[in-house]
Amino acid sequence: ARGFARRTEWAIRTVLLHWPADFPSVRWIRLALRRLLHRLGVPTPRGARS
């Protein structure tokens, strides 16, 4: 029972750590914001992830 609880806790922690990067709407918002800034002529970092 202890091993199951430990694995479950690890899984939840992993999902919470990676959720913002994996969530599709966050990616879409980031891409849309970069496109908007580009159209307005605001320089964006070249290494920034889209």
N, CA, C, O and CB atoms as a CASP TS submission, in Angstrom:
PFRMAT TS
TARGET T0000
AUTHOR 0000-0000-0000
METHOD Language model
MODEL 1
PARENT N/A
ATOM      1  N   ALA     1       0.828  -1.202   0.000  1.00  0.00           N
ATOM      2  CA  ALA     1       0.000   0.000   0.000  1.00  0.00           C
ATOM      3  C   ALA     1       0.864   1.255   0.000  1.00  0.00           C
ATOM      4  O   ALA     1       0.514   2.261  -0.618  1.00  0.00           O
ATOM      5  CB  ALA     1      -0.938   0.004   1.211  1.00  0.00           C
ATOM      6  N   ARG     2       1.997   1.190   0.699  1.00  0.00           N
ATOM      7  CA  ARG     2       2.872   2.373   0.773  1.00  0.00           C
ATOM      8  C   ARG     2       3.481   2.706  -0.593  1.00  0.00           C
ATOM      9  O   ARG     2       3.614   3.875  -0.953  1.00  0.00           O
ATOM     10  CB  ARG     2       3.996   2.142   1.804  1.00  0.00           C
ATOM     11  N   GLY     3       3.850   1.664  -1.350  1.00  0.00           N
ATOM     12  CA  GLY     3       4.429   1.884  -2.676  1.00  0.00           C
ATOM     13  C   GLY     3       3.433   2.531  -3.626  1.00  0.00           C
ATOM     14  O   GLY     3       3.798   3.396  -4.423  1.00  0.00           O
ATOM     15  N   PHE     4       2.184   2.115  -3.543  1.00  0.00           N
ATOM     16  CA  PHE     4       1.148   2.702  -4.396  1.00  0.00           C
ATOM     17  C   PHE     4       0.960   4.181  -4.073  1.00  0.00           C
ATOM     18  O   PHE     4       0.839   5.008  -4.976  1.00  0.00           O
ATOM     19  CB  PHE     4      -0.185   1.947  -4.226  1.00  0.00           C
ATOM     20  N   ALA     5       0.936   4.508  -2.785  1.00  0.00           N
ATOM     21  CA  ALA     5       0.770   5.908  -2.381  1.00  0.00           C
ATOM     22  C   ALA     5       1.950   6.749  -2.869  1.00  0.00           C
ATOM     23  O   ALA     5       1.767   7.882  -3.314  1.00  0.00           O
ATOM     24  CB  ALA     5       0.635   6.017  -0.843  1.00  0.00           C
ATOM     25  N   ARG     6       3.150   6.198  -2.787  1.00  0.00           N
ATOM     26  CA  ARG     6       4.341   6.924  -3.228  1.00  0.00           C
ATOM     27  C   ARG     6       4.295   7.153  -4.736  1.00  0.00           C
ATOM     28  O   ARG     6       4.607   8.243  -5.214  1.00  0.00           O
ATOM     29  CB  ARG     6       5.623   6.154  -2.841  1.00  0.00           C
ATOM     30  N   ARG     7       3.903   6.113  -5.489  1.00  0.00           N
ATOM     31  CA  ARG     7       3.814   6.253  -6.945  1.00  0.00           C
ATOM     32  C   ARG     7       2.718   7.252  -7.347  1.00  0.00           C
ATOM     33  O   ARG     7       2.891   8.030  -8.286  1.00  0.00           O
ATOM     34  CB  ARG     7       3.541   4.883  -7.593  1.00  0.00           C
ATOM     35  N   THR     8       1.611   7.220  -6.639  1.00  0.00           N
ATOM     36  CA  THR     8       0.521   8.152  -6.933  1.00  0.00           C
ATOM     37  C   THR     8       0.953   9.592  -6.658  1.00  0.00           C
ATOM     38  O   THR     8       0.668  10.492  -7.448  1.00  0.00           O
ATOM     39  CB  THR     8      -0.729   7.803  -6.099  1.00  0.00           C
ATOM     40  N   GLU     9       1.633   9.802  -5.550  1.00  0.00           N
ATOM     41  CA  GLU     9       2.126  11.145  -5.205  1.00  0.00           C
ATOM     42  C   GLU     9       3.121  11.621  -6.265  1.00  0.00           C
ATOM     43  O   GLU     9       3.073  12.780  -6.675  1.00  0.00           O
ATOM     44  CB  GLU     9       2.794  11.146  -3.794  1.00  0.00           C
ATOM     45  N   TRP    10       4.023  10.737  -6.714  1.00  0.00           N
ATOM     46  CA  TRP    10       5.001  11.076  -7.736  1.00  0.00           C
ATOM     47  C   TRP    10       4.298  11.458  -9.046  1.00  0.00           C
ATOM     48  O   TRP    10       4.686  12.425  -9.702  1.00  0.00           O
ATOM     49  CB  TRP    10       5.968   9.897  -7.966  1.00  0.00           C
ATOM     50  N   ALA    11       3.271  10.701  -9.418  1.00  0.00           N
ATOM     51  CA  ALA    11       2.540  10.972 -10.657  1.00  0.00           C
ATOM     52  C   ALA    11       1.839  12.327 -10.602  1.00  0.00           C
ATOM     53  O   ALA    11       1.884  13.094 -11.565  1.00  0.00           O
ATOM     54  CB  ALA    11       1.517   9.864 -10.922  1.00  0.00           C
ATOM     55  N   ILE    12       1.202  12.615  -9.490  1.00  0.00           N
ATOM     56  CA  ILE    12       0.500  13.901  -9.352  1.00  0.00           C
ATOM     57  C   ILE    12       1.491  15.052  -9.403  1.00  0.00           C
ATOM     58  O   ILE    12       1.242  16.062 -10.060  1.00  0.00           O
ATOM     59  CB  ILE    12      -0.304  13.950  -8.033  1.00  0.00           C
ATOM     60  N   ARG    13       2.617  14.901  -8.710  1.00  0.00           N
ATOM     61  CA  ARG    13       3.641  15.958  -8.709  1.00  0.00           C
ATOM     62  C   ARG    13       4.186  16.172 -10.123  1.00  0.00           C
ATOM     63  O   ARG    13       4.406  17.312 -10.530  1.00  0.00           O
ATOM     64  CB  ARG    13       4.798  15.598  -7.736  1.00  0.00           C
ATOM     65  N   THR    14       4.403  15.098 -10.868  1.00  0.00           N
ATOM     66  CA  THR    14       4.907  15.206 -12.237  1.00  0.00           C
ATOM     67  C   THR    14       3.917  15.941 -13.126  1.00  0.00           C
ATOM     68  O   THR    14       4.307  16.824 -13.891  1.00  0.00           O
ATOM     69  CB  THR    14       5.198  13.820 -12.810  1.00  0.00           C
ATOM     70  N   VAL    15       2.648  15.588 -13.035  1.00  0.00           N
ATOM     71  CA  VAL    15       1.626  16.255 -13.845  1.00  0.00           C
ATOM     72  C   VAL    15       1.562  17.738 -13.501  1.00  0.00           C
ATOM     73  O   VAL    15       1.478  18.572 -14.402  1.00  0.00           O
ATOM     74  CB  VAL    15       0.247  15.596 -13.635  1.00  0.00           C
ATOM     75  N   LEU    16       1.599  18.079 -12.232  1.00  0.00           N
ATOM     76  CA  LEU    16       1.520  19.485 -11.832  1.00  0.00           C
ATOM     77  C   LEU    16       2.744  20.274 -12.288  1.00  0.00           C
ATOM     78  O   LEU    16       2.624  21.448 -12.639  1.00  0.00           O
ATOM     79  CB  LEU    16       1.371  19.592 -10.321  1.00  0.00           C
ATOM     80  N   LEU    17       3.914  19.648 -12.286  1.00  0.00           N
ATOM     81  CA  LEU    17       5.131  20.342 -12.718  1.00  0.00           C
ATOM     82  C   LEU    17       5.103  20.630 -14.217  1.00  0.00           C
ATOM     83  O   LEU    17       5.554  21.689 -14.653  1.00  0.00           O
ATOM     84  CB  LEU    17       6.372  19.510 -12.369  1.00  0.00           C
ATOM     85  N   HIS    18       4.576  19.695 -15.005  1.00  0.00           N
ATOM     86  CA  HIS    18       4.623  19.837 -16.454  1.00  0.00           C
ATOM     87  C   HIS    18       3.333  20.368 -17.055  1.00  0.00           C
ATOM     88  O   HIS    18       3.276  20.616 -18.259  1.00  0.00           O
ATOM     89  CB  HIS    18       4.950  18.525 -17.075  1.00  0.00           C
ATOM     90  N   TRP    19       2.305  20.546 -16.253  1.00  0.00           N
ATOM     91  CA  TRP    19       0.997  20.974 -16.766  1.00  0.00           C
ATOM     92  C   TRP    19       1.060  22.279 -17.561  1.00  0.00           C
ATOM     93  O   TRP    19       0.512  22.331 -18.662  1.00  0.00           O
ATOM     94  CB  TRP    19       0.028  21.137 -15.618  1.00  0.00           C
ATOM     95  N   PRO    20       1.721  23.361 -17.041  1.00  0.00           N
ATOM     96  CA  PRO    20       1.705  24.618 -17.815  1.00  0.00           C
ATOM     97  C   PRO    20       2.359  24.475 -19.182  1.00  0.00           C
ATOM     98  O   PRO    20       1.906  25.097 -20.143  1.00  0.00           O
ATOM     99  CB  PRO    20       2.409  25.717 -17.037  1.00  0.00           C
ATOM    100  N   ALA    21       3.404  23.678 -19.292  1.00  0.00           N
ATOM    101  CA  ALA    21       4.088  23.519 -20.573  1.00  0.00           C
ATOM    102  C   ALA    21       3.269  22.661 -21.529  1.00  0.00           C
ATOM    103  O   ALA    21       3.319  22.873 -22.740  1.00  0.00           O
ATOM    104  CB  ALA    21       5.471  22.899 -20.367  1.00  0.00           C
ATOM    105  N   ASP    22       2.532  21.717 -21.016  1.00  0.00           N
ATOM    106  CA  ASP    22       1.811  20.784 -21.864  1.00  0.00           C
ATOM    107  C   ASP    22       0.393  21.230 -22.195  1.00  0.00           C
ATOM    108  O   ASP    22      -0.233  20.676 -23.099  1.00  0.00           O
ATOM    109  CB  ASP    22       1.767  19.451 -21.209  1.00  0.00           C
ATOM    110  N   PHE    23      -0.116  22.213 -21.484  1.00  0.00           N
ATOM    111  CA  PHE    23      -1.503  22.619 -21.674  1.00  0.00           C
ATOM    112  C   PHE    23      -1.653  23.341 -23.010  1.00  0.00           C
ATOM    113  O   PHE    23      -1.009  24.372 -23.202  1.00  0.00           O
ATOM    114  CB  PHE    23      -1.974  23.523 -20.512  1.00  0.00           C
ATOM    115  N   PRO    24      -2.466  22.856 -23.936  1.00  0.00           N
ATOM    116  CA  PRO    24      -2.514  23.423 -25.296  1.00  0.00           C
ATOM    117  C   PRO    24      -2.886  24.893 -25.359  1.00  0.00           C
ATOM    118  O   PRO    24      -2.315  25.624 -26.169  1.00  0.00           O
ATOM    119  CB  PRO    24      -3.485  22.656 -26.116  1.00  0.00           C
ATOM    120  N   SER    25      -3.813  25.353 -24.546  1.00  0.00           N
ATOM    121  CA  SER    25      -4.220  26.753 -24.668  1.00  0.00           C
ATOM    122  C   SER    25      -3.111  27.702 -24.232  1.00  0.00           C
ATOM    123  O   SER    25      -3.033  28.821 -24.738  1.00  0.00           O
ATOM    124  CB  SER    25      -5.475  27.011 -23.844  1.00  0.00           C
ATOM    125  N   VAL    26      -2.249  27.283 -23.304  1.00  0.00           N
ATOM    126  CA  VAL    26      -1.113  28.130 -22.908  1.00  0.00           C
ATOM    127  C   VAL    26      -0.169  28.292 -24.093  1.00  0.00           C
ATOM    128  O   VAL    26       0.327  29.386 -24.361  1.00  0.00           O
ATOM    129  CB  VAL    26      -0.356  27.521 -21.684  1.00  0.00           C
ATOM    130  N   ARG    27       0.074  27.189 -24.798  1.00  0.00           N
ATOM    131  CA  ARG    27       0.926  27.237 -25.983  1.00  0.00           C
ATOM    132  C   ARG    27       0.320  28.145 -27.040  1.00  0.00           C
ATOM    133  O   ARG    27       1.033  28.931 -27.665  1.00  0.00           O
ATOM    134  CB  ARG    27       1.140  25.829 -26.552  1.00  0.00           C
ATOM    135  N   TRP    28      -1.008  28.044 -27.251  1.00  0.00           N
ATOM    136  CA  TRP    28      -1.689  28.858 -28.247  1.00  0.00           C
ATOM    137  C   TRP    28      -1.616  30.334 -27.880  1.00  0.00           C
ATOM    138  O   TRP    28      -1.374  31.178 -28.743  1.00  0.00           O
ATOM    139  CB  TRP    28      -3.145  28.417 -28.391  1.00  0.00           C
ATOM    140  N   ILE    29      -1.825  30.650 -26.608  1.00  0.00           N
ATOM    141  CA  ILE    29      -1.772  32.050 -26.158  1.00  0.00           C
ATOM    142  C   ILE    29      -0.370  32.616 -26.356  1.00  0.00           C
ATOM    143  O   ILE    29      -0.215  33.752 -26.803  1.00  0.00           O
ATOM    144  CB  ILE    29      -2.190  32.166 -24.669  1.00  0.00           C
ATOM    145  N   ARG    30       0.656  31.820 -26.022  1.00  0.00           N
ATOM    146  CA  ARG    30       2.039  32.272 -26.184  1.00  0.00           C
ATOM    147  C   ARG    30       2.343  32.559 -27.657  1.00  0.00           C
ATOM    148  O   ARG    30       2.966  33.570 -27.980  1.00  0.00           O
ATOM    149  CB  ARG    30       3.020  31.214 -25.632  1.00  0.00           C
ATOM    150  N   LEU    31       1.900  31.667 -28.544  1.00  0.00           N
ATOM    151  CA  LEU    31       2.128  31.844 -29.974  1.00  0.00           C
ATOM    152  C   LEU    31       1.383  33.068 -30.498  1.00  0.00           C
ATOM    153  O   LEU    31       1.941  33.854 -31.264  1.00  0.00           O
ATOM    154  CB  LEU    31       1.694  30.592 -30.743  1.00  0.00           C
ATOM    155  N   ALA    32       0.132  33.230 -30.091  1.00  0.00           N
ATOM    156  CA  ALA    32      -0.667  34.371 -30.535  1.00  0.00           C
ATOM    157  C   ALA    32      -0.059  35.684 -30.047  1.00  0.00           C
ATOM    158  O   ALA    32      -0.059  36.678 -30.774  1.00  0.00           O
ATOM    159  CB  ALA    32      -2.114  34.240 -30.038  1.00  0.00           C
ATOM    160  N   LEU    33       0.453  35.690 -28.826  1.00  0.00           N
ATOM    161  CA  LEU    33       1.067  36.902 -28.287  1.00  0.00           C
ATOM    162  C   LEU    33       2.337  37.258 -29.061  1.00  0.00           C
ATOM    163  O   LEU    33       2.573  38.428 -29.362  1.00  0.00           O
ATOM    164  CB  LEU    33       1.388  36.721 -26.794  1.00  0.00           C
ATOM    165  N   ARG    34       3.156  36.251 -29.383  1.00  0.00           N
ATOM    166  CA  ARG    34       4.372  36.514 -30.158  1.00  0.00           C
ATOM    167  C   ARG    34       4.022  37.053 -31.535  1.00  0.00           C
ATOM    168  O   ARG    34       4.692  37.961 -32.026  1.00  0.00           O
ATOM    169  CB  ARG    34       5.218  35.238 -30.290  1.00  0.00           C
ATOM    170  N   ARG    35       2.973  36.507 -32.174  1.00  0.00           N
ATOM    171  CA  ARG    35       2.565  36.996 -33.496  1.00  0.00           C
ATOM    172  C   ARG    35       2.072  38.435 -33.412  1.00  0.00           C
ATOM    173  O   ARG    35       2.378  39.251 -34.282  1.00  0.00           O
ATOM    174  CB  ARG    35       1.467  36.097 -34.090  1.00  0.00           C
ATOM    175  N   LEU    36       1.319  38.742 -32.381  1.00  0.00           N
ATOM    176  CA  LEU    36       0.813  40.104 -32.198  1.00  0.00           C
ATOM    177  C   LEU    36       1.968  41.080 -31.989  1.00  0.00           C
ATOM    178  O   LEU    36       1.997  42.152 -32.594  1.00  0.00           O
ATOM    179  CB  LEU    36      -0.160  40.166 -31.002  1.00  0.00           C
ATOM    180  N   LEU    37       2.921  40.705 -31.130  1.00  0.00           N
ATOM    181  CA  LEU    37       4.075  41.571 -30.889  1.00  0.00           C
ATOM    182  C   LEU    37       4.883  41.770 -32.167  1.00  0.00           C
ATOM    183  O   LEU    37       5.383  42.865 -32.426  1.00  0.00           O
ATOM    184  CB  LEU    37       4.966  40.983 -29.787  1.00  0.00           C
ATOM    185  N   HIS    38       5.011  40.718 -32.961  1.00  0.00           N
ATOM    186  CA  HIS    38       5.744  40.818 -34.221  1.00  0.00           C
ATOM    187  C   HIS    38       5.055  41.800 -35.171  1.00  0.00           C
ATOM    188  O   HIS    38       5.720  42.607 -35.820  1.00  0.00           O
ATOM    189  CB  HIS    38       5.869  39.433 -34.881  1.00  0.00           C
ATOM    190  N   ARG    39       3.733  41.731 -35.252  1.00  0.00           N
ATOM    191  CA  ARG    39       2.989  42.651 -36.123  1.00  0.00           C
ATOM    192  C   ARG    39       3.099  44.093 -35.654  1.00  0.00           C
ATOM    193  O   ARG    39       3.073  45.021 -36.463  1.00  0.00           O
ATOM    194  CB  ARG    39       1.524  42.247 -36.186  1.00  0.00           C
ATOM    195  N   LEU    40       3.221  44.277 -34.343  1.00  0.00           N
ATOM    196  CA  LEU    40       3.351  45.629 -33.805  1.00  0.00           C
ATOM    197  C   LEU    40       4.781  46.143 -33.895  1.00  0.00           C
ATOM    198  O   LEU    40       5.044  47.311 -33.611  1.00  0.00           O
ATOM    199  CB  LEU    40       2.884  45.665 -32.362  1.00  0.00           C
ATOM    200  N   GLY    41       5.712  45.265 -34.292  1.00  0.00           N
ATOM    201  CA  GLY    41       7.098  45.691 -34.443  1.00  0.00           C
ATOM    202  C   GLY    41       7.904  45.611 -33.167  1.00  0.00           C
ATOM    203  O   GLY    41       9.001  46.166 -33.096  1.00  0.00           O
ATOM    204  N   VAL    42       7.388  44.937 -32.160  1.00  0.00           N
ATOM    205  CA  VAL    42       8.108  44.791 -30.891  1.00  0.00           C
ATOM    206  C   VAL    42       9.086  43.628 -31.028  1.00  0.00           C
ATOM    207  O   VAL    42       8.672  42.518 -31.364  1.00  0.00           O
ATOM    208  CB  VAL    42       7.117  44.558 -29.691  1.00  0.00           C
ATOM    209  N   PRO    43      10.376  43.858 -30.775  1.00  0.00           N
ATOM    210  CA  PRO    43      11.334  42.759 -30.898  1.00  0.00           C
ATOM    211  C   PRO    43      11.118  41.700 -29.833  1.00  0.00           C
ATOM    212  O   PRO    43      10.875  42.020 -28.670  1.00  0.00           O
ATOM    213  CB  PRO    43      12.753  43.287 -30.814  1.00  0.00           C
ATOM    214  N   THR    44      11.206  40.431 -30.233  1.00  0.00           N
ATOM    215  CA  THR    44      11.071  39.330 -29.300  1.00  0.00           C
ATOM    216  C   THR    44      12.376  38.526 -29.306  1.00  0.00           C
ATOM    217  O   THR    44      13.081  38.505 -30.315  1.00  0.00           O
ATOM    218  CB  THR    44       9.846  38.429 -29.668  1.00  0.00           C
ATOM    219  N   PRO    45      12.698  37.873 -28.202  1.00  0.00           N
ATOM    220  CA  PRO    45      13.923  37.066 -28.179  1.00  0.00           C
ATOM    221  C   PRO    45      13.878  35.948 -29.212  1.00  0.00           C
ATOM    222  O   PRO    45      12.863  35.266 -29.353  1.00  0.00           O
ATOM    223  CB  PRO    45      14.143  36.475 -26.789  1.00  0.00           C
ATOM    224  N   ARG    46      14.970  35.765 -29.926  1.00  0.00           N
ATOM    225  CA  ARG    46      15.009  34.740 -30.980  1.00  0.00           C
ATOM    226  C   ARG    46      14.910  33.328 -30.407  1.00  0.00           C
ATOM    227  O   ARG    46      14.370  32.432 -31.057  1.00  0.00           O
ATOM    228  CB  ARG    46      16.294  34.873 -31.797  1.00  0.00           C
ATOM    229  N   GLY    47      15.426  33.126 -29.200  1.00  0.00           N
ATOM    230  CA  GLY    47      15.429  31.806 -28.600  1.00  0.00           C
ATOM    231  C   GLY    47      14.131  31.462 -27.891  1.00  0.00           C
ATOM    232  O   GLY    47      14.005  30.368 -27.342  1.00  0.00           O
ATOM    233  N   ALA    48      13.174  32.362 -27.889  1.00  0.00           N
ATOM    234  CA  ALA    48      11.927  32.116 -27.157  1.00  0.00           C
ATOM    235  C   ALA    48      11.137  30.985 -27.813  1.00  0.00           C
ATOM    236  O   ALA    48      11.035  30.911 -29.037  1.00  0.00           O
ATOM    237  CB  ALA    48      11.071  33.400 -27.095  1.00  0.00           C
ATOM    238  N   ARG    49      10.591  30.123 -26.992  1.00  0.00           N
ATOM    239  CA  ARG    49       9.780  29.021 -27.509  1.00  0.00           C
ATOM    240  C   ARG    49       8.420  29.541 -27.937  1.00  0.00           C
ATOM    241  O   ARG    49       7.856  30.441 -27.313  1.00  0.00           O
ATOM    242  CB  ARG    49       9.623  27.905 -26.452  1.00  0.00           C
ATOM    243  N   SER    50       7.912  28.969 -28.993  1.00  0.00           N
ATOM    244  CA  SER    50       6.571  29.383 -29.454  1.00  0.00           C
ATOM    245  C   SER    50       5.535  28.363 -29.060  1.00  0.00           C
ATOM    246  O   SER    50       4.353  28.536 -29.358  1.00  0.00           O
ATOM    247  CB  SER    50       6.547  29.585 -30.975  1.00  0.00           C
TER
END
